[in-house]
CSV table of C-alpha atoms in Angstrom, one decimal:
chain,number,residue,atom,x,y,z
C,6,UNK,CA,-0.4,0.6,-57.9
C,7,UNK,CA,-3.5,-1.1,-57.1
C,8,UNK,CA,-1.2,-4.6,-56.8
C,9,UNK,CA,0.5,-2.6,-54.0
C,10,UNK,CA,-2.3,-1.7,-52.5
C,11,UNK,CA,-4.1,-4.5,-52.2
C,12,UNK,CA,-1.0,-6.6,-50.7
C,13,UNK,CA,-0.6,-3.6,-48.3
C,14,UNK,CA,-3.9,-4.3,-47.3
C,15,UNK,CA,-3.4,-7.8,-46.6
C,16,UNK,CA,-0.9,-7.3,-44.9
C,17,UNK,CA,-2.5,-4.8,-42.2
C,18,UNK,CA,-5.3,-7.2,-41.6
C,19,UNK,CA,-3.0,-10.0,-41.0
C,20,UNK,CA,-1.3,-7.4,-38.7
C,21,UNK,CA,-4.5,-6.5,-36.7
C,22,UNK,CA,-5.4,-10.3,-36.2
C,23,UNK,CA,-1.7,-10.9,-34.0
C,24,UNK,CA,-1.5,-7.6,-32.7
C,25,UNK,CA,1.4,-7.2,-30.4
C,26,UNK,CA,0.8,-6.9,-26.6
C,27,UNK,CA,0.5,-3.3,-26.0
C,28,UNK,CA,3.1,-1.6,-23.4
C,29,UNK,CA,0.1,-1.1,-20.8
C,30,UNK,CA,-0.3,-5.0,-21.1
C,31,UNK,CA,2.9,-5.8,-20.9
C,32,UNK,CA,3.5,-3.4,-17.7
C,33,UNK,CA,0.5,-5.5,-16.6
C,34,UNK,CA,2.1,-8.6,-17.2
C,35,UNK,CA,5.0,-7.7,-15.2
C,36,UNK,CA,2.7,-6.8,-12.1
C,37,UNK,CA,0.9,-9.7,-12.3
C,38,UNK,CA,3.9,-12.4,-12.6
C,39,UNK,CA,5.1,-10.0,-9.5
C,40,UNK,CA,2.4,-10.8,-7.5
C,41,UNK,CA,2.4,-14.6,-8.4
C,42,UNK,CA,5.1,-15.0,-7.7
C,43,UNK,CA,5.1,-13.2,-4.1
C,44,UNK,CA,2.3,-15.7,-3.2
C,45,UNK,CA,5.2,-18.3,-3.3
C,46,UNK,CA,8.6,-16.8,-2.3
C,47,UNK,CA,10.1,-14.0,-0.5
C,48,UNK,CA,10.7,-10.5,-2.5
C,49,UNK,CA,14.6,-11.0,-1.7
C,50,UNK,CA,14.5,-14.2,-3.8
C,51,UNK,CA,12.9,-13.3,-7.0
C,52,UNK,CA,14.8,-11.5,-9.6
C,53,UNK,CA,14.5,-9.7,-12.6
C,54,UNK,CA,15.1,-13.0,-15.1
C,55,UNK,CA,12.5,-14.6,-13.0
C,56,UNK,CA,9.9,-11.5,-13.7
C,57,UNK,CA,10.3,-10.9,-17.1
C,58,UNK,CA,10.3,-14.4,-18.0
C,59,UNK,CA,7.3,-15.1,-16.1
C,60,UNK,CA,5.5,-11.9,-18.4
C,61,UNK,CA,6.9,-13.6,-21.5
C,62,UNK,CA,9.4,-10.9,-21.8
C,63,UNK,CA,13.3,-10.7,-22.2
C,64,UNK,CA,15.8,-9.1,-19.8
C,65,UNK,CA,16.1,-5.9,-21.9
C,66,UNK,CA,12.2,-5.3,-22.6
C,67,UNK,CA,11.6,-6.1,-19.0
C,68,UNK,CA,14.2,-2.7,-18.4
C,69,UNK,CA,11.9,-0.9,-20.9
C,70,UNK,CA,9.2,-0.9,-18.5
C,71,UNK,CA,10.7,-0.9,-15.3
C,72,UNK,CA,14.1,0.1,-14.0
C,73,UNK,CA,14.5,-2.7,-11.7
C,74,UNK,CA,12.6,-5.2,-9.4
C,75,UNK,CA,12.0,-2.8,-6.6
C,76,UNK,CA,10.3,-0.1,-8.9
C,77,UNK,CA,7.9,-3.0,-9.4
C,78,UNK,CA,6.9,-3.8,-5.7
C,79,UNK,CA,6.6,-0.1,-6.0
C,80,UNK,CA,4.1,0.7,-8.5
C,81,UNK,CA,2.2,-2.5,-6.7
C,82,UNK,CA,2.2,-0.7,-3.6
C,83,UNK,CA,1.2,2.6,-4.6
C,84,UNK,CA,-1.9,1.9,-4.9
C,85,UNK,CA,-2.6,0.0,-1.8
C,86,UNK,CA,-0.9,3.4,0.1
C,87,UNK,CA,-3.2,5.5,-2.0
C,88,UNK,CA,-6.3,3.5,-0.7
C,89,UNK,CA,-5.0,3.9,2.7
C,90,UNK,CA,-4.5,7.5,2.6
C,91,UNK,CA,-7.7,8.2,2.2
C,92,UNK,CA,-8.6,6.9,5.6
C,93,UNK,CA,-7.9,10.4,7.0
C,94,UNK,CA,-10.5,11.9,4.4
C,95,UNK,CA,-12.6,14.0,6.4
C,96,UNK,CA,-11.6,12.5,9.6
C,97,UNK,CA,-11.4,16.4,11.4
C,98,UNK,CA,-14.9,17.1,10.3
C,99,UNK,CA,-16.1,13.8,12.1
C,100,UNK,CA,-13.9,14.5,15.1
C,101,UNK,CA,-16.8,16.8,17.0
C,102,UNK,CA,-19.5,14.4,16.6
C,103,UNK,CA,-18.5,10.8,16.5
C,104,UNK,CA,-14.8,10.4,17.6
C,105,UNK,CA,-14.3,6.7,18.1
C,106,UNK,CA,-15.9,5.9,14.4
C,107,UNK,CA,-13.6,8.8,12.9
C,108,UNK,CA,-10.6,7.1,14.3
C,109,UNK,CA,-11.6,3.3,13.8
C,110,UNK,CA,-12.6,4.2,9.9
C,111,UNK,CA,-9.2,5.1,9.4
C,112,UNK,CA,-7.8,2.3,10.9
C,113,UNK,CA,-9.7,-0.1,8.8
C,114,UNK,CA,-9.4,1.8,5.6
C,115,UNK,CA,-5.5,1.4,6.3
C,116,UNK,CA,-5.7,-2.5,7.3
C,117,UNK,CA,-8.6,-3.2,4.2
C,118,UNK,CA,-5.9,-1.5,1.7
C,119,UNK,CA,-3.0,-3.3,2.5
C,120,UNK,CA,-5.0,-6.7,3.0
C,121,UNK,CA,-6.6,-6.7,0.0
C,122,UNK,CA,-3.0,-7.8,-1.2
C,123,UNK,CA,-1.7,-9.0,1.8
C,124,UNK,CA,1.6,-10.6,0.0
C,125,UNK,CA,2.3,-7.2,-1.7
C,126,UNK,CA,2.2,-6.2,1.5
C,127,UNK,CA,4.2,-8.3,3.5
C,128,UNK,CA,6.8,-7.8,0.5
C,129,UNK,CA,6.6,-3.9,0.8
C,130,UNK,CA,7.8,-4.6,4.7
C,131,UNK,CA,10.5,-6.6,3.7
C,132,UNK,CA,11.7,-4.1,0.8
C,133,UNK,CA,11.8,-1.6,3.6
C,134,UNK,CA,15.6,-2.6,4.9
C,135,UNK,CA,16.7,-3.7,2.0
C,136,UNK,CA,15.7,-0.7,-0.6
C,137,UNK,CA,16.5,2.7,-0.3
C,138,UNK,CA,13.4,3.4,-2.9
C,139,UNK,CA,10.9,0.9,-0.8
C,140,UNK,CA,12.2,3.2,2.5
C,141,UNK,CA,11.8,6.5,1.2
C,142,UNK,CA,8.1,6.1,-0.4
C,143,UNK,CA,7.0,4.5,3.1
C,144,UNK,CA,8.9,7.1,5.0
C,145,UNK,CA,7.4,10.0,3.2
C,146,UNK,CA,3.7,8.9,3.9
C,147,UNK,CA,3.9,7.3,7.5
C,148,UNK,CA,5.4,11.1,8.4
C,149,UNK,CA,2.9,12.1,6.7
C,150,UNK,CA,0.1,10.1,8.7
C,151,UNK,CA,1.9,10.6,11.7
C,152,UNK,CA,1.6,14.5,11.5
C,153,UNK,CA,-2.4,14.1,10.7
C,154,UNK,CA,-2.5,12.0,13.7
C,155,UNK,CA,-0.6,14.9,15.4
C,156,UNK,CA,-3.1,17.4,14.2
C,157,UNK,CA,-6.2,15.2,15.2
C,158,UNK,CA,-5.1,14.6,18.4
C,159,UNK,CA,-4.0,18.7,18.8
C,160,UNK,CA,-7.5,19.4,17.8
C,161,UNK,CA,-9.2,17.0,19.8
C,162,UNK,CA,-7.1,18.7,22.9
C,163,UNK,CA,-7.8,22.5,21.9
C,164,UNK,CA,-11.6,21.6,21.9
C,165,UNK,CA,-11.7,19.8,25.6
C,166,UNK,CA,-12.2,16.7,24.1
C,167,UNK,CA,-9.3,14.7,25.2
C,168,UNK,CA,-6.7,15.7,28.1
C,169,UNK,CA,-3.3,16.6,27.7
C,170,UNK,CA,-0.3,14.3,28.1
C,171,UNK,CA,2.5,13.4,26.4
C,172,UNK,CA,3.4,15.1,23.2
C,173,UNK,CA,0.9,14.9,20.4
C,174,UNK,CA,3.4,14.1,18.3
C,175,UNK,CA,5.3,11.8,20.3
C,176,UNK,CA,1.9,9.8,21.0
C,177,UNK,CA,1.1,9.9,17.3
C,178,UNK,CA,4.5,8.9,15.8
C,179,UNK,CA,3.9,5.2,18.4
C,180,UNK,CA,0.2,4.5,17.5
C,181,UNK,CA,1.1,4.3,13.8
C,182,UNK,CA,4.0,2.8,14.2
C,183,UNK,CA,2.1,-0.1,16.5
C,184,UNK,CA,-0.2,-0.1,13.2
C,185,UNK,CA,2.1,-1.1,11.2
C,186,UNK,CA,4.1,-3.9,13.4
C,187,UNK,CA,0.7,-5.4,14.2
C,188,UNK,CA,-1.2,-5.4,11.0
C,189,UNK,CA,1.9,-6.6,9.3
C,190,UNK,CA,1.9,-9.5,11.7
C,191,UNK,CA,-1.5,-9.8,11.2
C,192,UNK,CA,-1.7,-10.0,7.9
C,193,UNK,CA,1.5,-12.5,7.4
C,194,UNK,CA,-0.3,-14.7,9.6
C,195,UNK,CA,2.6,-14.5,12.4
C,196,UNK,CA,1.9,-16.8,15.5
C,197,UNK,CA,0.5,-14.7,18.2
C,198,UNK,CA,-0.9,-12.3,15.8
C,199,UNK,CA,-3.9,-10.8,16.6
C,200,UNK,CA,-6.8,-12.6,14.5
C,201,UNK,CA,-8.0,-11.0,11.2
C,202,UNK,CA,-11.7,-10.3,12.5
C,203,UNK,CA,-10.5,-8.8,15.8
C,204,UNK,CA,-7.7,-6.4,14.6
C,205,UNK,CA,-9.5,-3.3,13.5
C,206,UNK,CA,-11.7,-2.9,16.9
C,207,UNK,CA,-8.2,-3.6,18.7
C,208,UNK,CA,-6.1,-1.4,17.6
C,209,UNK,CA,-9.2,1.4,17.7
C,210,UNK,CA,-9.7,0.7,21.3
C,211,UNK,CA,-5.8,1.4,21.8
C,212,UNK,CA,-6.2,4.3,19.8
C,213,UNK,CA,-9.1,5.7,21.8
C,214,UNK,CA,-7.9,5.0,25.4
C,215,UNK,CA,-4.4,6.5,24.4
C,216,UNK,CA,-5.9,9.5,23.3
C,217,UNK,CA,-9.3,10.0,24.9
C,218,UNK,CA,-8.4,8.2,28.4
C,219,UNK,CA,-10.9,7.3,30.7
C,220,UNK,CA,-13.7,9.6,28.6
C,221,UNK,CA,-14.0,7.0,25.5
């Protein structure tokens, strides 16, 4: 018995010194080869064999984690659209007394989020036609930015702040949408993109003048 022990022992602290990735580090693994590897090629043009190989993983163990490439860009995304989210945080509270810096701190919290990691980003915009998953986790927040924007701009009306003209929501639903085709071309580095350093106070003055008029 104490034979058996002692070899039992052994064993375990042989065991501890090459302890096996945990799944957290492999999950992290995955991510990270993702994100390499987007530095480099288009989303479109990496595949699953190219991702699990990179995290030192096989095809199968890769499908442990993940249930395919896309659900990857997505849990790298996810964050980045949690971190722009937050951009409307308080935003109706600092509507009465400072208007332009409620407006332009959710701009850049939305362009600082998503170019933090801008080739996760650009990736996300591609995934869009491509994957139904991609299109219905964008789709669900931008409608649900657009109808804060609605509400802002609503608000902003009832209190005499800003005049009424076209639809709140049909002014809303083309400001974010002009966020996201310019930040994207922005961030890819497109030629005539507007300039890193200039696109935040841009797309605020846009933003201001479309809703404010001549008062901002």
């Amino acid at each position: 018995m104490i034979a058996v022990t002692t070899t039992s022992t052994s064993r375990s602290g042989r065991g501890r010194r090459s302890t096996r990735p945990s799944g957290d580090d492999r999950e992290a693994a995955i991510l990270a080869t993702a994100e390499r590897l987007l530095a480099g090629k288009k989303f479109a043009d990496i595949s699953v064999d190219d991702l699990a190989k990179g995290a030192g993983l096989s095809r199968p163990t890769f499908y442990f984690y993940f249930a395919s490439k896309d659900a990857v860009l997505l849990a790298l995304l996810q964050p980045l659209i949690q971190q722009a989210d937050t951009g409307f945080d308080g935003a109706m509270e600092a509507l009465p007394s400072d208007p332009r810096r409620a407006f332009r701190e959710g701009i850049r919290t939305f362009f600082t989020a998503f170019g933090s990691h801008s080739v996760v980003a650009r990736a996300g915009t591609e995934a869009i036609a491509g994957s139904p998953d991609v299109r219905a986790v964008w789709s669900t927040f931008m409608a649900k930015w657009i109808t804060q924007t609605a509400s802002l701009i609503e608000f902003e009306r009832a209190r005499g702040a800003a005049p009424e003209t076209i639809p709140a929501h049909d002014l809303a639903t083309s400001l974010n949408l002009m966020n996201e085709r310019a930040m994207t071309a922005t961030l890819v580095a497109e030629d005539g993109a507007v300039a890193q350093d200039r696109i935040v106070d841009t797309l605020a003055h846009i933003w201001l003048t479309s809703i404010y008029g001549d008062s901002q």
